[in-house]
C-alpha cells in the first residue's frame, strides 16, 4: 500500500489543523494506522494510532485531549485532528501502516511497514 499525507502548514499557537493520510488501495482497511512525528534534531515519536476497524485508539501523553485520530475505511483515509496546537508540536508528521494483526495499536516505529512521505506542521508562538 502507498500512503500520501497532506494537510500540514503554518498555524499560530492555539490553532487547529487536520492532517489526512490517503492510502492507495483497499488493503488499507486491514491495517492499523498511526501518526508519528519528527521534530528537528529529535527522534521520530509516536503521536496517535487507530486499529484496523477503528475500535481502538492510542495517543501519546503529549497530545491526549488535543488530538483525535479517526479513519474511514471506505475512503481509504486516516485523519489526525489537531487542536490547541503548541509550538512544541512543530514537526514533520508521518502516517504509517502496520500490516500485522495485533489487536492493539503499536507505538514503536519498527512495527510499521509502510510510510507516507511526511507533511510539515509549523506552530508559531
Backbone as a ProteinNet text record, in pm:
[ID]
protein_1_A
[PRIMARY]
XXXXXXXXXXXXXXXXXXXXXXXXXXXXXXXXXXXXXXXXXXXXXXXXXXXXXXXXXXXXXXXXXXXXXXXXXXXXXXXXXXXXXXXXXXXXXXXXXXXXXXXXXXXXXXXXXXXXXXXXXXXXX
[TERTIARY]
84.9	0	89.1	44.6	115.9	34.1	103.8	37.9	78.2	-17.6	6.6	-48.9	39.3	-3.2	-18.3	-117.4	-140.5	-203.4	-206.7	-275.5	-186.2	-55.2	33.7	34.8	95.9	104.1	149.3	136.3	175.5	50	54.8	-59.2	-7.3	-85	-47.3	-79.8	-7.1	-34.2	-180.4	-241.1	-382	-472.7	-417.6	-496.9	-513.9	-573.8	-605.3	-560.4	-531.6	-502.7	-556.2	-588.9	-631.2	-538.6	-475	-391.1	-470.8	-448.3	-514.7	-410.1	-426.4	-341.8	-433.5	-400.3	-480.9	-402.4	-465	-399.5	-437.8	-355.8	-372.5	-471.7	-500.1	-588.2	-657.6	-744.2	-833.1	-765.5	-638.3	-567.5	-558.1	-572.3	-570.7	-663.4	-778.4	-879.8	-835.9	-729.3	-679.6	-568.5	-521.9	-403.8	-438.1	-371.4	-371.2	-290.9	-331.6	-266.3	-220	-115.6	-63.5	-3.8	7.6	80.2	203.3	314.7	438.4	482.6	573.3	628.6	776.9	846.3	987.9	1018.7	1059.6	1099	1247.3	1290.5	1432.4	1523.9	1620.3	1716.6	1666.9	1546.1	1489.9	1456.3	1436.9	1398	1248.8	1214	1073.5	998.1	877.3	799.7	655.4	595.4	455.3	366.3	262.1	166.5	29.6	-24.6	-158.6	-174.7	-262.3	-286.7	-426.2	-469.1	-603.9	-599.3	-676	-678.3	-751.2	-744.6	-795.4	-942.5	-1022.7	-1166.7	-1204.7	-1106.6	-1135.1	-1180.6	-1183.6	-1233.4	-1134.7	-1007.3	-905.8	-822.8	-795.8	-712.9	-607.9	-497.6	-391.9	-328.7	-290.8	-233.2	-108.9	-15.2	97.7	47	109.6	66.7	68.7	163.5	180.1	63.8	-17.4	-125.7	-263.7	-270.7	-401.2	-488.4	-613.7	-707.4	-703.4	-601.6	-590	-600.9	-552.5	-553.5	-654.2	-713.5	-806.6	-774.1	-759.6	-734.1	-861.7	-889.7	-1007.1	-974.4	-1059.8	-1037	-1169	-1161.5	-1274.4	-1226	-1261.1	-1210.7	-1271.7	-1387.5	-1450	-1373.4	-1314.6	-1240.1	-1089.3	-1046.1	-902.8	-827.7	-887.8	-822.7	-813.8	-710.1	-697.9	-667.8	-731.9	-727	-674.3	-595.8	-549.6	-598.3	-695.8	-745	-662.1	-597.1	-506.7	-561.3	-595.1	-646.9	-551.1	-569.4	-487.5	-338.8	-298.2	-160.2	-61.2	53.9	160.2	285.9	374.9	499.4	575.5	566.6	636.7	573.8	460.7	401.8	464.8	548.5	615.2	701.4	675.2	746	697.9	769.4	718.7	635.7	513.6	421.8	412.3	423.4	418.9	302.8	236.7	141.2	208	162.7	224.3	120.1	144.8	54	124.9	54.6	104.2	25.6	90.5	20.5	-2	58.1	39.7	-80.3	-165.2	-283	-242.5	-255.3	-214.9	-331.8	-436.5	-547.9	-531.3	-409.1	-383.2	-295.5	-285.4	-202.4	-57.1	30.7	173	224.3	316.7	367	513.3	571.9	712.3	719.5	800.8	801.6	851	930.9	977	862.6	748.5	634.8	555.4	588.5	513	586.5	511.3	570.7	568.5	468.2	451.1	442.9	506.2	514.3	479.1	412.3	389.7	511.5	505	621.9	641	544.2	555.1	494.5	439.4	385.5	427.6	474.2	532.4	424.3	427.8	340.9	429.7	403.1	478.6	382.1	408.1	322.9	403.6	357.3	428.1	373	462.1	421.7	370.5
-118.2	0	124.1	228.2	355.9	456.1	541.1	636.7	778.4	866.9	1006.9	1094	1165.5	1254.3	1396.3	1466	1604.3	1682	1814.3	1897.7	1980.1	1960.8	2038.9	2185.2	2267.2	2409.3	2487.8	2618.1	2709.4	2755.1	2746.8	2786.6	2851.7	2942.1	3005.6	2913.7	2933	2857.2	2874.3	2763.9	2764.8	2729.8	2727.6	2697.6	2548.7	2517.4	2379.1	2346.6	2221.5	2168.8	2027.9	1985.6	1847.9	1784.9	1677	1601.2	1482.2	1452.6	1338.6	1249.7	1122.2	1023.1	940	936.4	862.6	743	627	503.9	474	391.4	366.7	256.1	166.2	54.6	-0.5	-94.9	-141.4	-226.1	-262.3	-333.8	-246.3	-116.4	-20.5	-63.9	-117.7	-148.9	-261	-333.3	-442.3	-397.2	-273.4	-229.9	-134.1	-151.1	-44.5	71.6	191.1	310.4	399.2	473.4	561.8	687.1	787.3	908.4	917	946.1	973.6	1115	1169.3	1298.4	1303.9	1390.5	1409.5	1558.2	1609.1	1748.9	1762.8	1880.2	1899.5	1859.3	1775.5	1733.4	1629.1	1579	1480.5	1351.9	1245.9	1118.9	1119.5	1034	1019.8	960.8	1010.6	965	936.3	845.2	809.2	924	950.4	1055.6	995.5	918	861.8	746.2	652.8	540.2	485.7	405.7	350.9	211.1	119.8	-17.5	-27.4	-144.7	-157.2	-125.6	-162.4	-136.3	-7.2	59.2	185.6	173.7	49.8	31.7	67.5	72	105.1	224	312.8	429.6	443.7	501.5	525.3	660.5	732	865	880	954.8	993.4	1089.2	1084.1	1170.5	1318.2	1354.6	1495.4	1551.1	1462.5	1510.1	1470.6	1393.2	1349.5	1469.3	1459.5	1567.1	1678.3	1678.1	1781.9	1725.1	1604.2	1541.7	1427.5	1405.9	1295.1	1225	1093.7	1014.2	940.2	935.3	863.7	806.8	718.6	659	635.3	629.2	595.3	488.5	366	256.8	258.1	317.2	326.1	422.9	525.4	625.9	605.3	504	474.4	590.7	651.9	765.9	750.8	808.8	824.9	972.4	1027.1	1170	1196.6	1301.5	1346.8	1489.9	1507.7	1640.5	1694	1807.5	1863.5	1998.4	2006.9	2129.8	2181.5	2306.2	2368.9	2344.7	2370.1	2341.9	2429.2	2370	2436.6	2441.3	2535.3	2539.4	2407.2	2334.1	2205.9	2096.7	2123.6	2029.5	2043.9	2142.2	2162.7	2041.9	1985.2	1863.7	1825.1	1731	1662.5	1544.5	1535.3	1430.8	1325.3	1198.9	1085.9	994.9	942.9	836.1	702.8	599.7	468.7	360.1	245.9	132.4	10.1	-59.2	-182.4	-298.4	-383.7	-492.3	-614.9	-618.8	-734	-713.9	-816	-804.8	-821.5	-713.5	-718.4	-701.9	-638.9	-611	-483.7	-432.5	-306	-221.2	-95	-5	-15.1	-46.2	-47.5	96.1	120.6	256.6	271.5	163.6	165.8	171.4	260.3	276.8	152.3	69.2	-54	-149.8	-133.3	-222.4	-184.3	-72.7	-23.3	-51.4	-100.7	-149.7	-47.7	38.5	132.6	274.2	366.2	504.2	602.1	708.6	819	909.5	1014	1096.5	1207.2	1230.6	1333.8	1465.5	1536.1	1669.3	1758.9	1878.8	1966.2	2048.6	2044.9	2128.5	2225.2	2352.9	2455.6	2537.9	2543.5	2618.8	2736.3	2854.4	2975.2	3022.3	3082.5	3128.3	3270.7
0	0	0	-71	-70.5	9	81.8	169.1	131.7	133	98.3	209.9	278.6	386.7	334.2	386.7	346.4	461	444.8	541.9	632.2	622.8	705.7	665.4	749.5	720.1	840.6	829.2	937.1	1010.6	1142.6	1223.8	1351.8	1405.6	1531.8	1649.1	1757	1878.3	1918	1958.2	1991.9	1876.3	1757.6	1639.2	1615	1499.8	1465.3	1323.6	1302.4	1170.1	1162.3	1041.2	1017.7	915.5	954.4	863.3	810	683.7	620.9	554.7	573.3	506.1	416.4	288.6	192.7	143.2	149.3	103.6	-40.1	-103.2	-246.5	-279.4	-184.8	-217.7	-94.1	-117	-10.2	95.8	72.1	179.4	305	285	395.5	509	474.3	574.7	668.3	632.5	717.4	812.3	794.8	868.4	982	1094.9	1194	1137.9	1173.5	1120.5	1234.4	1208.8	1312.1	1249.8	1334.5	1300.5	1391.6	1331.2	1403.3	1365.7	1442	1407	1442.3	1370.2	1396.2	1392.4	1505.6	1515.4	1482.3	1443.7	1409.5	1524.5	1494.5	1594.7	1691.6	1669.5	1760.9	1687	1763.7	1704.7	1671.8	1579.1	1543.9	1662.7	1687.4	1801.8	1762	1833.5	1813.6	1858.9	1781.5	1816.6	1848.8	1754.9	1772.4	1675.7	1712.6	1624.8	1643.5	1545.6	1546.2	1487	1546.5	1497.3	1364.5	1300.5	1164.5	1152.4	1254	1248.3	1319	1377.9	1444.2	1588.3	1640.6	1775.6	1884.8	1850.6	1948.9	1904.1	1997	1968.2	2077.7	2040.3	2137.8	2108.3	2214.9	2199.3	2286.5	2237.7	2321.8	2429.1	2544.1	2655.2	2614.8	2531.8	2494.7	2413.7	2353.8	2267.4	2315.6	2422.3	2473.3	2507.1	2464.1	2489.2	2386.4	2301.2	2197.5	2055.9	2036.5	1903.9	1902.2	1786.3	1766.7	1636	1644	1523.6	1485.8	1356.5	1306.7	1169.5	1122.3	991	920.9	788.8	704.4	607.1	634.8	551.6	411	396.6	264.8	174.3	233.8	157.5	163.6	235	249.7	315.6	416.8	480	631.2	686.6	830.7	855.7	957	982.8	1122.8	1134.7	1265.6	1283.6	1369.2	1402	1518.1	1495.9	1596	1641.7	1767.7	1826.4	1932.9	1969.4	2074.2	2049.5	1928.5	1890.8	1967.7	1993.5	2068.3	1981.9	2008.4	1930.9	1934.8	2043.3	2053.4	1968.1	1906.7	1810.5	1672	1654.8	1526.1	1490.1	1373.2	1329.9	1191.3	1133.1	1014.7	1064.4	1015.8	1057.9	949.3	991.7	900.8	937.4	835.9	861.3	827.4	896.1	879.8	895.6	830.9	834.7	891.4	979.5	1042.5	985.5	909.6	841.2	928.3	1046.8	1133.9	1224	1232	1317.2	1462.7	1540.9	1681.5	1776.7	1729.1	1817.1	1897.1	1901.6	1969.8	1878.6	1913.3	1834	1878.4	1785.2	1816.7	1825.2	1915.2	1934.2	1894.3	1842.8	1800.8	1649.5	1597.7	1451.2	1379.2	1446.6	1383.1	1349	1414.8	1390.3	1266.1	1204.1	1089.4	960	862	738.2	625.1	627.2	517.2	573.4	501.2	548.3	437.6	476.8	385.4	383.5	301.2	277.6	382.4	466.7	568.7	523.5	619.8	594.8	711.7	680.2	782	851.1	982.4	1065.1	1143.2	1127.7	1199.1	1282.6	1411.8	1503	1557	1526.9	1571.6	1705.7	1783.7	1917.5	1914.3
[MASK]
+++++++++++++++++++++++++++++++++++++++++++++++++++++++++++++++++++++++++++++++++++++++++++++++++++++++++++++++++++++++++++++

